């Protein structure tokens, strides 16, 4: 595996940090973004967001359900209102089923009942249809009693092939 020189990279970063240490905690654009952890996505760059402007909440797939805890904290304690959900083309979540991943993990630990019990309790949340997964997640947030209704909740697909986003909900 390739070594990454985090320390050197960070020294370069900190050398031009400027006034960023004075930013306040609440995001200045009152925006929360929910998106995938995919290494090809740089949401701050493709949405034109600077430090201090938005919460970017990431997980495998950019699933709203898994982001709920963070969205509630973001809205209730840190003043965000609009939420945008962004899933993307060629996502790993389109490539497997819960059952396949469970079997893979169980097969890697033969006879380990702790592993099989733990993995059978987990839902990994893969989705077969990209646009539908975005629409479902937006509907989930719009219908959730703990998500504030005064902001806009929209859904988008990011194309890893072009860097473009398109609105689907
Ligand atoms: Zn993804």
mmCIF file of C-alpha atoms and ligand atoms in Angstrom:
data_model
loop_
_atom_site.group_PDB
_atom_site.id
_atom_site.type_symbol
_atom_site.label_atom_id
_atom_site.label_comp_id
_atom_site.label_asym_id
_atom_site.label_seq_id
_atom_site.Cartn_x
_atom_site.Cartn_y
_atom_site.Cartn_z
ATOM 1 C CA UNK A 1 0.000 0.000 0.000
ATOM 2 C CA UNK A 2 1.157 3.492 -0.801
ATOM 3 C CA UNK A 3 2.543 5.484 2.093
ATOM 4 C CA UNK A 4 0.941 8.885 2.561
ATOM 5 C CA UNK A 5 2.981 11.641 4.155
ATOM 6 C CA UNK A 6 0.231 13.193 6.235
ATOM 7 C CA UNK A 7 2.663 15.121 8.395
ATOM 8 C CA UNK A 8 4.308 16.981 5.528
ATOM 9 C CA UNK A 9 0.967 17.647 3.858
ATOM 10 C CA UNK A 10 -0.407 19.063 7.095
ATOM 11 C CA UNK A 11 2.578 21.332 7.625
ATOM 12 C CA UNK A 12 1.952 22.807 4.184
ATOM 13 C CA UNK A 13 -1.749 23.208 4.966
ATOM 14 C CA UNK A 14 -1.207 24.868 8.346
ATOM 15 C CA UNK A 15 1.371 27.253 6.871
ATOM 16 C CA UNK A 16 -1.419 29.020 4.944
ATOM 17 C CA UNK A 17 -4.200 28.610 7.516
ATOM 18 C CA UNK A 18 -4.647 32.385 7.896
ATOM 19 C CA UNK A 19 -7.728 33.469 9.862
ATOM 20 C CA UNK A 20 -9.480 30.095 9.645
ATOM 21 C CA UNK A 21 -8.908 29.508 13.352
ATOM 22 C CA UNK A 22 -11.448 32.285 14.055
ATOM 23 C CA UNK A 23 -14.378 30.592 12.275
ATOM 24 C CA UNK A 24 -17.429 29.970 14.459
ATOM 25 C CA UNK A 25 -19.019 26.559 14.972
ATOM 26 C CA UNK A 26 -22.420 27.149 13.260
ATOM 27 C CA UNK A 27 -22.069 26.750 9.477
ATOM 28 C CA UNK A 28 -22.452 30.212 7.890
ATOM 29 C CA UNK A 29 -24.574 28.914 4.965
ATOM 30 C CA UNK A 30 -26.935 27.070 7.346
ATOM 31 C CA UNK A 31 -26.567 24.029 5.117
ATOM 32 C CA UNK A 32 -26.115 20.317 5.771
ATOM 33 C CA UNK A 33 -24.946 18.032 2.958
ATOM 34 C CA UNK A 34 -25.405 14.254 3.170
ATOM 35 C CA UNK A 35 -23.260 12.292 0.749
ATOM 36 C CA UNK A 36 -21.209 9.153 0.127
ATOM 37 C CA UNK A 37 -17.746 8.471 1.545
ATOM 38 C CA UNK A 38 -16.522 7.540 -1.961
ATOM 39 C CA UNK A 39 -12.917 8.708 -2.393
ATOM 40 C CA UNK A 40 -13.729 10.241 -5.805
ATOM 41 C CA UNK A 41 -16.127 12.776 -4.293
ATOM 42 C CA UNK A 42 -14.914 16.125 -3.019
ATOM 43 C CA UNK A 43 -18.225 17.763 -2.029
ATOM 44 C CA UNK A 44 -16.671 21.000 -0.767
ATOM 45 C CA UNK A 45 -15.051 21.466 -4.182
ATOM 46 C CA UNK A 46 -17.928 20.394 -6.414
ATOM 47 C CA UNK A 47 -20.406 22.534 -4.426
ATOM 48 C CA UNK A 48 -18.090 25.528 -3.994
ATOM 49 C CA UNK A 49 -18.133 25.371 -0.196
ATOM 50 C CA UNK A 50 -15.452 26.959 1.943
ATOM 51 C CA UNK A 51 -14.382 26.155 5.495
ATOM 52 C CA UNK A 52 -17.048 27.039 8.033
ATOM 53 C CA UNK A 53 -19.929 27.186 5.521
ATOM 54 C CA UNK A 54 -21.658 23.773 5.732
ATOM 55 C CA UNK A 55 -21.788 20.449 7.504
ATOM 56 C CA UNK A 56 -20.801 17.615 5.189
ATOM 57 C CA UNK A 57 -22.057 14.324 6.620
ATOM 58 C CA UNK A 58 -20.626 11.268 4.882
ATOM 59 C CA UNK A 59 -21.142 7.520 5.051
ATOM 60 C CA UNK A 60 -21.242 4.555 2.673
ATOM 61 C CA UNK A 61 -23.850 5.556 0.084
ATOM 62 C CA UNK A 62 -24.749 8.889 1.699
ATOM 63 C CA UNK A 63 -27.712 7.282 3.459
ATOM 64 C CA UNK A 64 -30.096 9.716 5.156
ATOM 65 C CA UNK A 65 -31.119 7.180 7.776
ATOM 66 C CA UNK A 66 -27.550 6.742 8.992
ATOM 67 C CA UNK A 67 -27.079 10.540 8.939
ATOM 68 C CA UNK A 68 -30.114 11.277 11.077
ATOM 69 C CA UNK A 69 -28.240 11.694 14.352
ATOM 70 C CA UNK A 70 -25.862 14.214 12.757
ATOM 71 C CA UNK A 71 -28.681 16.094 10.959
ATOM 72 C CA UNK A 72 -30.584 16.569 14.217
ATOM 73 C CA UNK A 73 -27.485 17.903 15.985
ATOM 74 C CA UNK A 74 -26.694 20.081 12.952
ATOM 75 C CA UNK A 75 -30.179 21.644 12.891
ATOM 76 C CA UNK A 76 -31.069 21.851 16.571
ATOM 77 C CA UNK A 77 -27.719 22.884 18.008
ATOM 78 C CA UNK A 78 -25.863 24.488 15.123
ATOM 79 C CA UNK A 79 -28.570 26.284 13.170
ATOM 80 C CA UNK A 80 -28.583 24.548 9.793
ATOM 81 C CA UNK A 81 -31.881 24.420 7.862
ATOM 82 C CA UNK A 82 -31.498 23.230 4.248
ATOM 83 C CA UNK A 83 -30.426 19.630 3.690
ATOM 84 C CA UNK A 84 -29.134 18.313 0.396
ATOM 85 C CA UNK A 85 -28.769 14.580 -0.206
ATOM 86 C CA UNK A 86 -26.279 13.563 -2.906
ATOM 87 C CA UNK A 87 -25.768 9.987 -4.099
ATOM 88 C CA UNK A 88 -23.530 9.246 -7.096
ATOM 89 C CA UNK A 89 -23.071 7.162 -10.219
ATOM 90 C CA UNK A 90 -20.875 4.036 -10.012
ATOM 91 C CA UNK A 91 -21.496 3.854 -6.236
ATOM 92 C CA UNK A 92 -20.296 0.727 -4.426
ATOM 93 C CA UNK A 93 -23.755 0.492 -2.841
ATOM 94 C CA UNK A 94 -25.149 -0.532 -6.245
ATOM 95 C CA UNK A 95 -22.894 -3.600 -6.384
ATOM 96 C CA UNK A 96 -23.896 -5.943 -3.548
ATOM 97 C CA UNK A 97 -26.768 -7.209 -1.414
ATOM 98 C CA UNK A 98 -26.984 -7.396 2.374
ATOM 99 C CA UNK A 99 -26.930 -11.196 2.080
ATOM 100 C CA UNK A 100 -23.751 -11.214 -0.037
ATOM 101 C CA UNK A 101 -21.819 -9.018 2.392
ATOM 102 C CA UNK A 102 -23.066 -10.994 5.398
ATOM 103 C CA UNK A 103 -21.901 -14.262 3.798
ATOM 104 C CA UNK A 104 -18.512 -12.782 2.907
ATOM 105 C CA UNK A 105 -17.901 -11.692 6.516
ATOM 106 C CA UNK A 106 -19.205 -14.950 8.037
ATOM 107 C CA UNK A 107 -17.056 -16.999 5.636
ATOM 108 C CA UNK A 108 -13.976 -15.025 6.699
ATOM 109 C CA UNK A 109 -14.536 -16.110 10.331
ATOM 110 C CA UNK A 110 -15.595 -19.785 10.148
ATOM 111 C CA UNK A 111 -17.373 -21.052 13.267
ATOM 112 C CA UNK A 112 -17.265 -17.678 15.041
ATOM 113 C CA UNK A 113 -20.787 -17.247 16.422
ATOM 114 C CA UNK A 114 -20.031 -13.754 17.766
ATOM 115 C CA UNK A 115 -19.298 -12.647 14.207
ATOM 116 C CA UNK A 116 -22.350 -14.275 12.677
ATOM 117 C CA UNK A 117 -24.686 -12.909 15.367
ATOM 118 C CA UNK A 118 -23.258 -9.394 15.067
ATOM 119 C CA UNK A 119 -23.400 -9.340 11.274
ATOM 120 C CA UNK A 120 -26.943 -10.707 11.133
ATOM 121 C CA UNK A 121 -28.101 -7.699 13.180
ATOM 122 C CA UNK A 122 -26.620 -5.239 10.667
ATOM 123 C CA UNK A 123 -28.281 -3.724 7.624
ATOM 124 C CA UNK A 124 -25.725 -2.373 5.167
ATOM 125 C CA UNK A 125 -28.339 -0.538 3.114
ATOM 126 C CA UNK A 126 -27.301 -1.248 -0.487
ATOM 127 C CA UNK A 127 -29.616 0.120 -3.185
ATOM 128 C CA UNK A 128 -30.249 -1.157 -6.735
ATOM 129 C CA UNK A 129 -31.648 2.094 -8.210
ATOM 130 C CA UNK A 130 -29.704 5.340 -7.860
ATOM 131 C CA UNK A 131 -32.402 7.943 -8.547
ATOM 132 C CA UNK A 132 -34.895 6.028 -6.431
ATOM 133 C CA UNK A 133 -32.501 5.851 -3.478
ATOM 134 C CA UNK A 134 -32.155 9.651 -3.549
ATOM 135 C CA UNK A 135 -35.921 10.163 -3.776
ATOM 136 C CA UNK A 136 -36.513 7.682 -0.946
ATOM 137 C CA UNK A 137 -33.958 9.432 1.281
ATOM 138 C CA UNK A 138 -35.455 12.876 0.626
ATOM 139 C CA UNK A 139 -38.933 11.501 1.422
ATOM 140 C CA UNK A 140 -37.549 9.869 4.582
ATOM 141 C CA UNK A 141 -36.186 13.215 5.811
ATOM 142 C CA UNK A 142 -39.290 15.210 4.796
ATOM 143 C CA UNK A 143 -41.493 12.766 6.713
ATOM 144 C CA UNK A 144 -39.284 12.406 9.776
ATOM 145 C CA UNK A 145 -40.759 14.103 12.851
ATOM 146 C CA UNK A 146 -37.338 15.243 14.126
ATOM 147 C CA UNK A 147 -36.185 16.915 10.902
ATOM 148 C CA UNK A 148 -37.100 20.627 10.719
ATOM 149 C CA UNK A 149 -39.541 21.573 7.981
ATOM 150 C CA UNK A 150 -38.645 25.252 7.453
ATOM 151 C CA UNK A 151 -35.635 24.549 5.236
ATOM 152 C CA UNK A 152 -35.511 23.001 1.770
ATOM 153 C CA UNK A 153 -34.680 19.308 1.477
ATOM 154 C CA UNK A 154 -33.479 18.392 -2.013
ATOM 155 C CA UNK A 155 -31.906 15.348 -3.645
ATOM 156 C CA UNK A 156 -29.170 15.131 -6.277
ATOM 157 C CA UNK A 157 -27.037 12.664 -8.206
ATOM 158 C CA UNK A 158 -23.349 13.419 -8.715
ATOM 159 C CA UNK A 159 -21.811 11.935 -11.859
ATOM 160 C CA UNK A 160 -18.289 10.644 -11.151
ATOM 161 C CA UNK A 161 -17.729 10.562 -14.932
ATOM 162 C CA UNK A 162 -18.256 14.314 -15.455
ATOM 163 C CA UNK A 163 -18.166 16.042 -12.053
ATOM 164 C CA UNK A 164 -21.716 17.331 -12.679
ATOM 165 C CA UNK A 165 -24.733 17.137 -10.358
ATOM 166 C CA UNK A 166 -28.365 16.806 -11.433
ATOM 167 C CA UNK A 167 -31.442 17.270 -9.257
ATOM 168 C CA UNK A 168 -33.793 14.313 -8.864
ATOM 169 C CA UNK A 169 -35.876 15.324 -5.841
HETATM 170 ZN ZN1 LIG B 1 -20.748 5.703 -3.079
#
